[in-house]
Amino acid sequence: MTQYEPVIGLEIHGELLTNSKMFCSCSADYGSAPEPNSNICPVCTGLPGAMPVVNKKATELAALVGLALNCSINKHNTFARKNYYYPDLPKGYQISQYELPIAEKGSLDVNDGSENQLTVRVRRVHIEEDTAKLAHEKNYALVDFNRAGVPLLEIVSEPDIRTVEAALDYATKVRAILRYLGVNSGDMEKGVLRFEANISVRPVGSDEFRTRTEIKNLNSFRALVRASQYEIERQIKIYEEGGTVVQETLGWDDAREVTTSQRSKEEAHDYRYFPEPDLPPLQLSDAWIESIRSQLPELPEAKTARFISDFGLTPSEARFLTSERTLANYFESVVANSKSPAKTIHSWIAGEFMRYLNDSGLSIDDVTLAPETLAKLIDMVTDKTIGASAGKTVLTELFKNGGDPAQIVKEKNLLQMTDVNAIQELVTKILNDNPKEVDEYNAGKETLFQWFMGQVARATKGKADPNVAKELMVKGLEERKK
């Protein structure tokens, strides 16, 4: 049987975080609009005679993304009219970039799912405007133009991706870069970041490009993965049955987990692109480009490498911490204020810290617990002032009500018992009071050891130094062997 491999290219659409829309002064914050069709003007609703003006901030953010993706910035770039009719497009065309985008010929290294690195080429990064929003009812649709004209960035990859895992890694890394740069919130539930997957399959070892389909408007990583997997399997089945894949645009039905045909796939000529007559070409100087380059922060890949070398973290530990710029900065602030090893701090943040956030439905951006305070708590556990269990109790209290770790420990009487003589006395009493269990343990029922340790924890309310208690318990049991 013929073995097939997928050929995947991704288009990523991200709204840019600007105060105003791409070609007018209307607010771009359509989510906070008091009512539908309130953030609009003659430009973004396409009224005759209205003249667009390019948003300078959006242009800067687009160039910043291009540089972060290792692209070349075109010093001369132009806008075009992309003509098609749809109810959410008030002008009957979209102002976009076509022949001369702001950035092109970039690259991004991704993982293909088996720890192999591959380079995905970025064909282009271009600026355009978002469409209005449609609300579909039973027999009609409502249109809200508040989103029409919001700055939109499109990032188009070459068809270099060969696994769904690589597509997910590419999409994840692009989202992280956009968030690191502060150009997009990455909040896919709100539709500010959307994926479109171009997919075809071919026999393994072939270098041909077969007919592809495009899956539109995937607004989550889960949808990207499931839609891509389904479409790959669907196309393979068609070829195995002797059929032909039709080039078309597809939607993803998340409830039924199937792709559905929307329309035959358009080519560039179908849009009848021509230069936007109301906008002159953008002329970008070398000095301007370098001023944008100077704004680049340390990006996720570079930060990951530094965390591995500077803090002795594993690649997976470092990737977790650098997945969000806010999280990476928080970790570094805790490290800077702590005497504990970086690995210990990672364990706390990846463990109890994130568990509390997940259980509470919070993100790292919502955290009010100061890094200095968390550092103080972790140090109290490291130097055995309190035990790990008490540390978790204090962390929960800090999240809920704030305060000082030392004061909370004092008020809740959580200081760790480190007096060897006191722990020895307790261990001896537990062994004397439970001769049956001692005999069963020494007869080979080693699982009882945790029971004995549980008795110590119960008697001391978890405050006994677990290492001291364990050592004394092992010694006490050994002495009672017959």
CSV table of C-alpha atoms in Angstrom, one decimal:
chain,number,residue,atom,x,y,z
A,1,MET,CA,0.0,0.0,0.0
A,2,THR,CA,1.3,3.5,-0.8
A,3,GLN,CA,2.5,5.5,2.1
A,4,TYR,CA,1.5,9.2,2.1
A,5,GLU,CA,2.8,12.3,3.7
A,6,PRO,CA,1.1,15.6,4.3
A,7,VAL,CA,2.2,18.9,2.8
A,8,ILE,CA,1.1,21.7,5.0
A,9,GLY,CA,1.3,25.5,4.7
A,10,LEU,CA,-0.2,27.8,7.3
A,11,GLU,CA,-1.7,31.2,7.1
A,12,ILE,CA,-2.0,33.0,10.4
A,13,HIS,CA,-4.2,36.1,10.8
A,14,GLY,CA,-3.5,38.2,13.9
A,15,GLU,CA,-5.2,41.5,14.8
A,16,LEU,CA,-2.7,44.2,15.8
A,17,LEU,CA,-3.0,45.9,19.1
A,18,THR,CA,-3.4,49.5,18.1
A,19,ASN,CA,-5.7,52.2,19.4
A,20,SER,CA,-7.3,53.0,16.1
A,21,LYS,CA,-8.2,51.1,12.9
A,22,MET,CA,-5.9,50.5,10.0
A,23,PHE,CA,-7.1,53.3,7.7
A,24,CYS,CA,-9.2,55.6,9.9
A,25,SER,CA,-9.3,57.0,13.4
A,26,CYS,CA,-12.1,54.9,14.8
A,27,SER,CA,-11.4,52.8,17.9
A,28,ALA,CA,-9.9,49.4,17.2
A,29,ASP,CA,-11.2,48.1,20.5
A,30,TYR,CA,-14.4,46.7,19.1
A,31,GLY,CA,-14.8,44.3,22.0
A,32,SER,CA,-15.5,47.3,24.3
A,33,ALA,CA,-17.9,49.1,22.0
A,34,PRO,CA,-21.1,50.1,23.7
A,35,GLU,CA,-23.3,48.6,21.0
A,36,PRO,CA,-23.0,47.2,17.4
A,37,ASN,CA,-22.1,49.7,14.7
A,38,SER,CA,-21.0,52.4,17.1
A,39,ASN,CA,-17.2,52.5,16.3
A,40,ILE,CA,-17.6,53.3,12.6
A,41,CYS,CA,-17.1,56.2,10.1
A,42,PRO,CA,-17.4,56.7,6.4
A,43,VAL,CA,-13.9,55.1,5.8
A,44,CYS,CA,-14.4,51.8,7.6
A,45,THR,CA,-18.0,51.5,6.3
A,46,GLY,CA,-16.8,52.1,2.7
A,47,LEU,CA,-18.9,55.2,1.9
A,48,PRO,CA,-18.2,56.9,-1.5
A,49,GLY,CA,-15.5,59.5,-1.3
A,50,ALA,CA,-14.0,58.4,2.0
A,51,MET,CA,-10.2,58.4,1.9
A,52,PRO,CA,-8.0,55.9,3.9
A,53,VAL,CA,-4.9,56.9,5.7
A,54,VAL,CA,-2.3,54.3,6.8
A,55,ASN,CA,-1.9,53.6,10.5
A,56,LYS,CA,1.7,54.3,11.5
A,57,LYS,CA,1.7,52.2,14.6
A,58,ALA,CA,0.3,49.2,12.7
A,59,THR,CA,3.1,49.5,10.2
A,60,GLU,CA,5.7,49.5,13.0
A,61,LEU,CA,4.2,46.5,14.6
A,62,ALA,CA,4.1,44.6,11.3
A,63,ALA,CA,7.7,45.4,10.7
A,64,LEU,CA,8.6,44.2,14.2
A,65,VAL,CA,6.9,40.8,13.5
A,66,GLY,CA,8.7,40.5,10.2
A,67,LEU,CA,12.1,41.1,11.8
A,68,ALA,CA,11.3,38.6,14.6
A,69,LEU,CA,10.5,36.0,11.9
A,70,ASN,CA,13.9,36.6,10.3
A,71,CYS,CA,12.3,38.3,7.3
A,72,SER,CA,13.7,41.0,5.0
A,73,ILE,CA,11.8,44.3,5.2
A,74,ASN,CA,10.8,45.8,1.9
A,75,LYS,CA,11.7,49.4,1.9
A,76,HIS,CA,9.2,50.0,-0.9
A,77,ASN,CA,5.9,48.2,-0.2
A,78,THR,CA,2.4,48.8,-1.6
A,79,PHE,CA,-1.3,48.3,-0.9
A,80,ALA,CA,-3.7,46.7,-3.2
A,81,ARG,CA,-7.5,46.1,-3.5
A,82,LYS,CA,-8.5,42.5,-3.1
A,83,ASN,CA,-11.9,42.4,-4.7
A,84,TYR,CA,-14.6,40.1,-3.6
A,85,TYR,CA,-18.2,40.5,-2.4
A,86,TYR,CA,-19.3,39.3,1.0
A,87,PRO,CA,-21.7,40.9,3.5
A,88,ASP,CA,-19.0,41.5,6.1
A,89,LEU,CA,-16.9,43.5,3.6
A,90,PRO,CA,-18.5,47.0,3.3
A,91,LYS,CA,-16.5,48.3,0.4
A,92,GLY,CA,-16.8,45.2,-1.7
A,93,TYR,CA,-13.0,44.9,-1.6
A,94,GLN,CA,-10.3,44.5,1.1
A,95,ILE,CA,-7.3,46.8,1.3
A,96,SER,CA,-4.4,44.4,1.6
A,97,GLN,CA,-0.8,44.0,0.4
A,98,TYR,CA,-0.1,41.7,-2.6
A,99,GLU,CA,3.0,42.1,-4.8
A,100,LEU,CA,5.1,44.1,-2.4
A,101,PRO,CA,4.3,43.1,1.3
A,102,ILE,CA,6.1,44.8,4.2
A,103,ALA,CA,8.2,41.7,4.9
A,104,GLU,CA,9.1,38.4,3.2
A,105,LYS,CA,11.6,35.5,3.0
A,106,GLY,CA,11.8,34.7,6.7
A,107,SER,CA,12.1,31.4,8.6
A,108,LEU,CA,11.2,29.7,11.9
A,109,ASP,CA,12.7,26.5,13.4
A,110,VAL,CA,10.1,24.1,14.7
A,111,ASN,CA,9.9,20.6,16.1
A,112,ASP,CA,8.3,17.9,14.0
A,113,GLY,CA,7.0,15.8,16.9
A,114,SER,CA,10.0,13.5,17.2
A,115,GLU,CA,12.6,16.0,18.6
A,116,ASN,CA,13.8,16.7,15.0
A,117,GLN,CA,14.2,20.3,14.1
A,118,LEU,CA,13.1,21.6,10.7
A,119,THR,CA,13.1,25.1,9.3
A,120,VAL,CA,9.8,26.4,8.0
A,121,ARG,CA,10.2,29.3,5.5
A,122,VAL,CA,8.0,32.3,6.0
A,123,ARG,CA,6.9,33.4,2.6
A,124,ARG,CA,5.5,36.8,3.5
A,125,VAL,CA,4.1,39.0,6.3
A,126,HIS,CA,1.6,41.6,5.1
A,127,ILE,CA,-0.9,44.1,6.4
A,128,GLU,CA,-4.6,44.2,5.7
A,129,GLU,CA,-7.9,45.2,7.3
A,130,ASP,CA,-10.2,42.9,9.2
A,131,THR,CA,-13.8,42.4,8.1
A,132,ALA,CA,-17.1,43.1,10.0
A,133,LYS,CA,-18.7,40.4,12.2
A,134,LEU,CA,-21.8,38.5,11.1
A,135,ALA,CA,-24.3,37.0,13.6
A,136,HIS,CA,-26.3,34.3,11.8
A,137,GLU,CA,-29.9,33.8,12.9
A,138,LYS,CA,-32.4,31.3,11.5
A,139,ASN,CA,-33.5,33.2,8.5
A,140,TYR,CA,-31.2,36.2,8.4
A,141,ALA,CA,-27.9,37.6,9.4
A,142,LEU,CA,-26.9,40.7,11.4
A,143,VAL,CA,-23.8,42.7,10.6
A,144,ASP,CA,-21.7,44.6,13.1
A,145,PHE,CA,-19.1,46.9,11.4
A,146,ASN,CA,-17.2,47.7,14.6
A,147,ARG,CA,-14.5,45.2,13.7
A,148,ALA,CA,-14.4,46.3,10.0
A,149,GLY,CA,-11.0,48.0,9.3
A,150,VAL,CA,-9.2,46.7,12.4
A,151,PRO,CA,-5.5,46.2,11.5
A,152,LEU,CA,-4.8,42.6,10.6
A,153,LEU,CA,-1.5,40.9,10.0
A,154,GLU,CA,-1.2,37.9,7.8
A,155,ILE,CA,1.8,35.5,8.1
A,156,VAL,CA,2.1,33.0,5.3
A,157,SER,CA,4.4,30.0,5.5
A,158,GLU,CA,5.8,28.0,2.6
A,159,PRO,CA,4.4,24.4,2.4
A,160,ASP,CA,7.4,23.1,4.3
A,161,ILE,CA,5.4,21.4,7.1
A,162,ARG,CA,5.2,17.6,7.0
A,163,THR,CA,3.5,16.6,10.2
A,164,VAL,CA,0.5,17.9,12.2
A,165,GLU,CA,2.9,18.1,15.2
A,166,ALA,CA,5.1,20.5,13.3
A,167,ALA,CA,2.1,22.6,12.3
A,168,LEU,CA,1.1,22.8,15.9
A,169,ASP,CA,4.6,23.8,17.0
A,170,TYR,CA,4.9,26.4,14.3
A,171,ALA,CA,1.5,27.9,15.2
A,172,THR,CA,2.4,27.8,18.9
A,173,LYS,CA,5.7,29.5,18.3
A,174,VAL,CA,4.2,32.2,16.1
A,175,ARG,CA,1.6,33.0,18.8
A,176,ALA,CA,4.3,33.2,21.5
A,177,ILE,CA,6.3,35.6,19.3
A,178,LEU,CA,3.3,37.8,18.7
A,179,ARG,CA,2.7,37.9,22.5
A,180,TYR,CA,6.3,38.5,23.3
A,181,LEU,CA,6.3,41.5,21.0
A,182,GLY,CA,3.1,42.8,22.4
A,183,VAL,CA,1.4,43.1,19.0
A,184,ASN,CA,-1.4,40.6,19.6
A,185,SER,CA,-3.0,39.2,22.8
A,186,GLY,CA,-3.1,35.7,21.5
A,187,ASP,CA,-6.7,35.3,22.8
A,188,MET,CA,-8.1,32.9,20.2
A,189,GLU,CA,-11.4,32.6,22.0
A,190,LYS,CA,-12.0,36.2,21.0
A,191,GLY,CA,-11.0,35.6,17.4
A,192,VAL,CA,-8.0,37.9,17.5
A,193,LEU,CA,-5.8,35.1,16.2
A,194,ARG,CA,-7.0,32.7,13.5
A,195,PHE,CA,-5.3,29.9,11.5
A,196,GLU,CA,-5.9,28.6,8.0
A,197,ALA,CA,-4.3,25.4,6.9
A,198,ASN,CA,-3.5,24.6,3.3
A,199,ILE,CA,-3.2,20.8,3.0
A,200,SER,CA,-2.4,18.2,0.4
A,201,VAL,CA,-0.9,14.7,0.6
A,202,ARG,CA,1.6,12.9,-1.7
A,203,PRO,CA,3.4,9.6,-1.7
A,204,VAL,CA,6.3,9.4,0.7
A,205,GLY,CA,9.5,10.2,-1.2
A,206,SER,CA,7.8,12.3,-3.9
A,207,ASP,CA,8.6,16.0,-4.4
A,208,GLU,CA,5.4,16.8,-6.3
A,209,PHE,CA,2.8,19.2,-5.0
A,210,ARG,CA,-0.7,17.8,-5.4
A,211,THR,CA,-4.1,19.5,-5.3
A,212,ARG,CA,-4.5,21.3,-1.9
A,213,THR,CA,-7.5,22.4,0.1
A,214,GLU,CA,-7.7,25.3,2.5
A,215,ILE,CA,-9.4,25.0,5.9
A,216,LYS,CA,-10.5,28.5,7.0
A,217,ASN,CA,-10.9,30.2,10.4
A,218,LEU,CA,-9.5,27.7,12.8
A,219,ASN,CA,-9.6,29.6,16.1
A,220,SER,CA,-7.8,27.1,18.5
A,221,PHE,CA,-4.8,24.8,18.5
A,222,ARG,CA,-7.2,21.9,19.1
A,223,ALA,CA,-9.2,22.8,16.0
A,224,LEU,CA,-6.0,23.2,14.0
A,225,VAL,CA,-4.8,19.7,15.0
A,226,ARG,CA,-8.1,17.9,14.6
A,227,ALA,CA,-9.0,19.6,11.3
A,228,SER,CA,-5.6,18.9,9.8
A,229,GLN,CA,-5.6,15.3,10.9
A,230,TYR,CA,-9.1,14.8,9.5
A,231,GLU,CA,-8.3,16.4,6.2
A,232,ILE,CA,-5.1,14.4,5.7
A,233,GLU,CA,-7.0,11.2,6.3
A,234,ARG,CA,-9.8,12.3,4.0
A,235,GLN,CA,-7.5,13.0,1.1
A,236,ILE,CA,-5.5,9.8,1.6
A,237,LYS,CA,-8.8,7.8,1.5
A,238,ILE,CA,-9.8,9.6,-1.8
A,239,TYR,CA,-6.5,8.7,-3.5
A,240,GLU,CA,-6.6,5.1,-2.2
A,241,GLU,CA,-10.1,4.7,-3.7
A,242,GLY,CA,-8.8,6.1,-7.0
A,243,GLY,CA,-10.5,9.4,-6.7
A,244,THR,CA,-9.4,13.0,-7.2
A,245,VAL,CA,-9.0,15.7,-4.6
A,246,VAL,CA,-10.9,18.9,-5.5
A,247,GLN,CA,-9.3,22.3,-4.8
A,248,GLU,CA,-11.7,24.0,-2.5
A,249,THR,CA,-12.1,26.1,0.6
A,250,LEU,CA,-13.3,24.2,3.6
A,251,GLY,CA,-14.8,25.0,7.0
A,252,TRP,CA,-14.3,22.9,10.2
A,253,ASP,CA,-17.4,21.6,12.0
A,254,ASP,CA,-16.1,21.3,15.5
A,255,ALA,CA,-19.2,19.5,16.8
A,256,ARG,CA,-19.1,16.8,14.1
A,257,GLU,CA,-15.3,16.9,13.7
A,258,VAL,CA,-15.4,17.0,9.9
A,259,THR,CA,-14.4,19.5,7.2
A,260,THR,CA,-17.2,20.9,5.1
A,261,SER,CA,-17.0,22.4,1.7
A,262,GLN,CA,-17.7,26.2,1.5
A,263,ARG,CA,-16.7,27.2,-2.0
A,264,SER,CA,-14.3,26.3,-4.8
A,265,LYS,CA,-10.9,27.6,-4.0
A,266,GLU,CA,-10.0,31.0,-5.4
A,267,GLU,CA,-6.7,31.8,-7.1
A,268,ALA,CA,-5.1,35.2,-6.9
A,269,HIS,CA,-6.6,36.2,-10.3
A,270,ASP,CA,-10.1,35.6,-9.0
A,271,TYR,CA,-9.6,38.5,-6.6
A,272,ARG,CA,-8.7,40.9,-9.4
A,273,TYR,CA,-5.9,42.5,-7.4
A,274,PHE,CA,-4.9,46.0,-8.5
A,275,PRO,CA,-2.9,48.8,-6.8
A,276,GLU,CA,-4.9,50.8,-4.2
A,277,PRO,CA,-5.3,54.2,-5.9
A,278,ASP,CA,-6.0,56.1,-2.7
A,279,LEU,CA,-2.8,55.0,-0.9
A,280,PRO,CA,0.7,55.9,-2.0
A,281,PRO,CA,3.5,53.3,-1.6
A,282,LEU,CA,5.2,53.1,1.8
A,283,GLN,CA,8.8,54.2,1.7
A,284,LEU,CA,10.8,52.8,4.6
A,285,SER,CA,14.3,54.0,5.3
A,286,ASP,CA,17.2,52.0,6.6
A,287,ALA,CA,17.3,54.2,9.7
A,288,TRP,CA,13.6,53.5,10.4
A,289,ILE,CA,14.0,49.8,9.9
A,290,GLU,CA,16.9,49.8,12.4
A,291,SER,CA,14.9,51.7,14.9
A,292,ILE,CA,12.3,49.0,14.7
A,293,ARG,CA,14.9,46.3,15.0
A,294,SER,CA,16.2,47.9,18.2
A,295,GLN,CA,12.8,47.3,19.8
A,296,LEU,CA,13.1,43.5,19.5
A,297,PRO,CA,13.0,41.9,22.9
A,298,GLU,CA,14.8,38.6,23.7
A,299,LEU,CA,12.5,36.1,21.8
A,300,PRO,CA,11.3,32.7,23.1
A,301,GLU,CA,14.0,30.6,21.4
A,302,ALA,CA,16.8,32.7,22.6
A,303,LYS,CA,15.4,32.9,26.1
A,304,THR,CA,14.9,29.1,26.2
A,305,ALA,CA,18.6,28.6,25.3
A,306,ARG,CA,19.7,31.1,28.0
A,307,PHE,CA,17.5,29.4,30.7
A,308,ILE,CA,19.1,26.1,29.8
A,309,SER,CA,22.6,27.4,30.0
A,310,ASP,CA,22.2,29.9,32.9
A,311,PHE,CA,19.8,28.0,35.2
A,312,GLY,CA,20.6,24.3,34.3
A,313,LEU,CA,17.1,23.6,33.3
A,314,THR,CA,16.1,20.8,30.9
A,315,PRO,CA,14.8,21.9,27.4
A,316,SER,CA,11.2,21.0,28.4
A,317,GLU,CA,11.5,23.0,31.7
A,318,ALA,CA,12.9,26.0,29.9
A,319,ARG,CA,10.3,25.8,27.1
A,320,PHE,CA,7.5,25.8,29.7
A,321,LEU,CA,8.8,28.9,31.4
A,322,THR,CA,9.4,30.8,28.2
A,323,SER,CA,6.0,29.9,26.7
A,324,GLU,CA,4.8,33.3,27.9
A,325,ARG,CA,6.9,36.4,28.3
A,326,THR,CA,5.1,37.3,31.5
A,327,LEU,CA,5.8,33.8,33.0
A,328,ALA,CA,9.5,34.0,32.0
A,329,ASN,CA,9.9,37.4,33.5
A,330,TYR,CA,8.1,36.3,36.7
A,331,PHE,CA,10.4,33.2,37.0
A,332,GLU,CA,13.5,35.4,36.6
A,333,SER,CA,12.3,37.8,39.2
A,334,VAL,CA,11.7,35.0,41.7
A,335,VAL,CA,15.2,33.6,41.0
A,336,ALA,CA,16.8,37.1,41.5
A,337,ASN,CA,15.1,37.3,44.9
A,338,SER,CA,15.7,33.8,46.1
A,339,LYS,CA,18.5,31.7,47.6
A,340,SER,CA,16.9,28.5,46.3
A,341,PRO,CA,18.1,26.7,43.2
A,342,ALA,CA,16.5,27.6,39.9
A,343,LYS,CA,15.3,24.1,39.4
A,344,THR,CA,13.5,24.2,42.8
A,345,ILE,CA,11.8,27.5,41.8
A,346,HIS,CA,10.8,25.9,38.4
A,347,SER,CA,9.2,23.0,40.3
A,348,TRP,CA,7.1,25.3,42.5
A,349,ILE,CA,6.0,27.4,39.6
A,350,ALA,CA,5.2,24.5,37.3
A,351,GLY,CA,3.6,22.6,40.2
A,352,GLU,CA,1.6,24.3,42.9
A,353,PHE,CA,1.7,27.8,41.4
A,354,MET,CA,0.2,26.7,38.0
A,355,ARG,CA,-2.2,24.3,39.7
A,356,TYR,CA,-3.7,27.1,41.7
A,357,LEU,CA,-4.0,29.3,38.5
A,358,ASN,CA,-5.6,26.5,36.5
A,359,ASP,CA,-8.1,25.6,39.3
A,360,SER,CA,-9.0,29.3,39.7
A,361,GLY,CA,-9.3,30.0,36.0
A,362,LEU,CA,-6.5,32.6,36.1
A,363,SER,CA,-3.7,33.4,33.8
A,364,ILE,CA,-0.2,34.5,34.7
A,365,ASP,CA,-1.2,38.0,33.7
A,366,ASP,CA,-3.8,38.0,36.5
A,367,VAL,CA,-1.2,37.1,39.2
A,368,THR,CA,-0.9,39.8,42.0
A,369,LEU,CA,1.5,37.7,44.2
A,370,ALA,CA,4.8,39.5,44.1
A,371,PRO,CA,7.8,37.5,42.9
A,372,GLU,CA,9.7,38.6,46.0
A,373,THR,CA,7.0,37.1,48.2
A,374,LEU,CA,7.0,33.8,46.4
A,375,ALA,CA,10.8,33.7,46.6
A,376,LYS,CA,10.6,34.2,50.4
A,377,LEU,CA,8.1,31.3,50.7
A,378,ILE,CA,10.2,28.9,48.6
A,379,ASP,CA,13.3,29.8,50.6
A,380,MET,CA,11.4,28.9,53.8
A,381,VAL,CA,10.8,25.5,52.4
A,382,THR,CA,14.3,25.1,51.1
A,383,ASP,CA,15.9,26.0,54.4
A,384,LYS,CA,13.4,23.7,56.2
A,385,THR,CA,11.7,26.5,58.2
A,386,ILE,CA,8.5,24.9,57.0
A,387,GLY,CA,7.7,21.6,55.2
A,388,ALA,CA,6.5,21.3,51.7
A,389,SER,CA,2.9,20.6,52.8
A,390,ALA,CA,2.9,23.8,54.9
A,391,GLY,CA,4.4,25.6,52.0
A,392,LYS,CA,1.4,24.7,49.8
A,393,THR,CA,-0.9,25.9,52.6
A,394,VAL,CA,0.9,29.2,52.8
A,395,LEU,CA,0.9,29.6,49.0
A,396,THR,CA,-2.9,29.2,48.8
A,397,GLU,CA,-3.3,31.8,51.6
A,398,LEU,CA,-1.0,34.2,49.7
A,399,PHE,CA,-3.0,33.8,46.5
A,400,LYS,CA,-6.3,34.4,48.3
A,401,ASN,CA,-5.5,37.1,50.8
A,402,GLY,CA,-1.9,38.2,50.3
A,403,GLY,CA,0.3,38.9,53.3
A,404,ASP,CA,3.8,37.9,54.5
A,405,PRO,CA,4.8,34.2,54.4
A,406,ALA,CA,6.6,34.4,57.8
A,407,GLN,CA,3.6,36.0,59.4
A,408,ILE,CA,1.2,33.4,58.0
A,409,VAL,CA,3.5,30.6,59.2
A,410,LYS,CA,3.5,32.1,62.7
A,411,GLU,CA,-0.3,32.6,62.8
A,412,LYS,CA,-1.1,29.1,61.5
A,413,ASN,CA,1.7,27.5,63.7
A,414,LEU,CA,3.3,25.9,60.6
A,415,LEU,CA,7.0,25.9,61.7
A,416,GLN,CA,8.6,22.6,60.8
A,417,MET,CA,9.6,20.3,63.7
A,418,THR,CA,13.3,19.7,63.3
A,419,ASP,CA,14.1,18.6,66.9
A,420,VAL,CA,15.6,15.1,66.4
A,421,ASN,CA,14.9,14.0,70.0
A,422,ALA,CA,11.2,15.0,69.8
A,423,ILE,CA,10.7,13.2,66.5
A,424,GLN,CA,12.6,10.1,67.8
A,425,GLU,CA,10.2,10.1,70.8
A,426,LEU,CA,7.2,10.2,68.5
A,427,VAL,CA,8.5,7.5,66.2
A,428,THR,CA,9.2,5.2,69.2
A,429,LYS,CA,5.7,5.7,70.5
A,430,ILE,CA,4.1,4.9,67.1
A,431,LEU,CA,6.2,1.7,66.8
A,432,ASN,CA,5.4,0.7,70.4
A,433,ASP,CA,1.6,1.3,69.8
A,434,ASN,CA,1.4,-0.7,66.6
A,435,PRO,CA,3.3,-4.0,67.1
A,436,LYS,CA,1.1,-5.9,64.7
A,437,GLU,CA,2.0,-3.5,61.8
A,438,VAL,CA,5.6,-3.6,62.8
A,439,ASP,CA,5.6,-7.4,62.5
A,440,GLU,CA,3.8,-7.3,59.2
A,441,TYR,CA,6.3,-4.8,57.8
A,442,ASN,CA,9.3,-6.8,58.9
A,443,ALA,CA,7.6,-9.9,57.4
A,444,GLY,CA,7.7,-8.3,54.0
A,445,LYS,CA,4.7,-6.0,53.7
A,446,GLU,CA,6.8,-2.9,52.8
A,447,THR,CA,3.9,-0.8,51.7
A,448,LEU,CA,3.2,-0.3,55.4
A,449,PHE,CA,6.1,2.1,55.6
A,450,GLN,CA,4.0,4.9,54.1
A,451,TRP,CA,1.4,4.1,56.7
A,452,PHE,CA,3.9,4.6,59.5
A,453,MET,CA,5.1,7.9,57.9
A,454,GLY,CA,1.4,8.9,57.7
A,455,GLN,CA,1.1,8.4,61.4
A,456,VAL,CA,4.0,10.8,62.0
A,457,ALA,CA,2.5,13.4,59.7
A,458,ARG,CA,-0.9,13.0,61.4
A,459,ALA,CA,0.6,13.4,64.9
A,460,THR,CA,2.6,16.4,64.0
A,461,LYS,CA,0.0,17.9,61.6
A,462,GLY,CA,2.6,17.6,58.8
A,463,LYS,CA,5.2,19.6,60.6
A,464,ALA,CA,7.9,16.9,61.2
A,465,ASP,CA,10.9,17.2,58.9
A,466,PRO,CA,10.1,14.3,56.5
A,467,ASN,CA,13.8,13.4,55.9
A,468,VAL,CA,14.6,13.2,59.7
A,469,ALA,CA,11.3,11.2,60.3
A,470,LYS,CA,12.1,8.8,57.5
A,471,GLU,CA,15.6,8.1,58.7
A,472,LEU,CA,14.5,7.5,62.3
A,473,MET,CA,11.5,5.3,61.1
A,474,VAL,CA,13.8,3.1,59.0
A,475,LYS,CA,16.2,2.8,61.9
A,476,GLY,CA,13.4,2.0,64.4
A,477,LEU,CA,11.8,-0.7,62.2
A,478,GLU,CA,15.2,-2.3,61.6
A,479,GLU,CA,15.9,-2.5,65.3
A,480,ARG,CA,12.6,-4.4,65.8
A,481,LYS,CA,13.4,-7.2,63.4
A,482,LYS,CA,13.2,-10.6,65.2
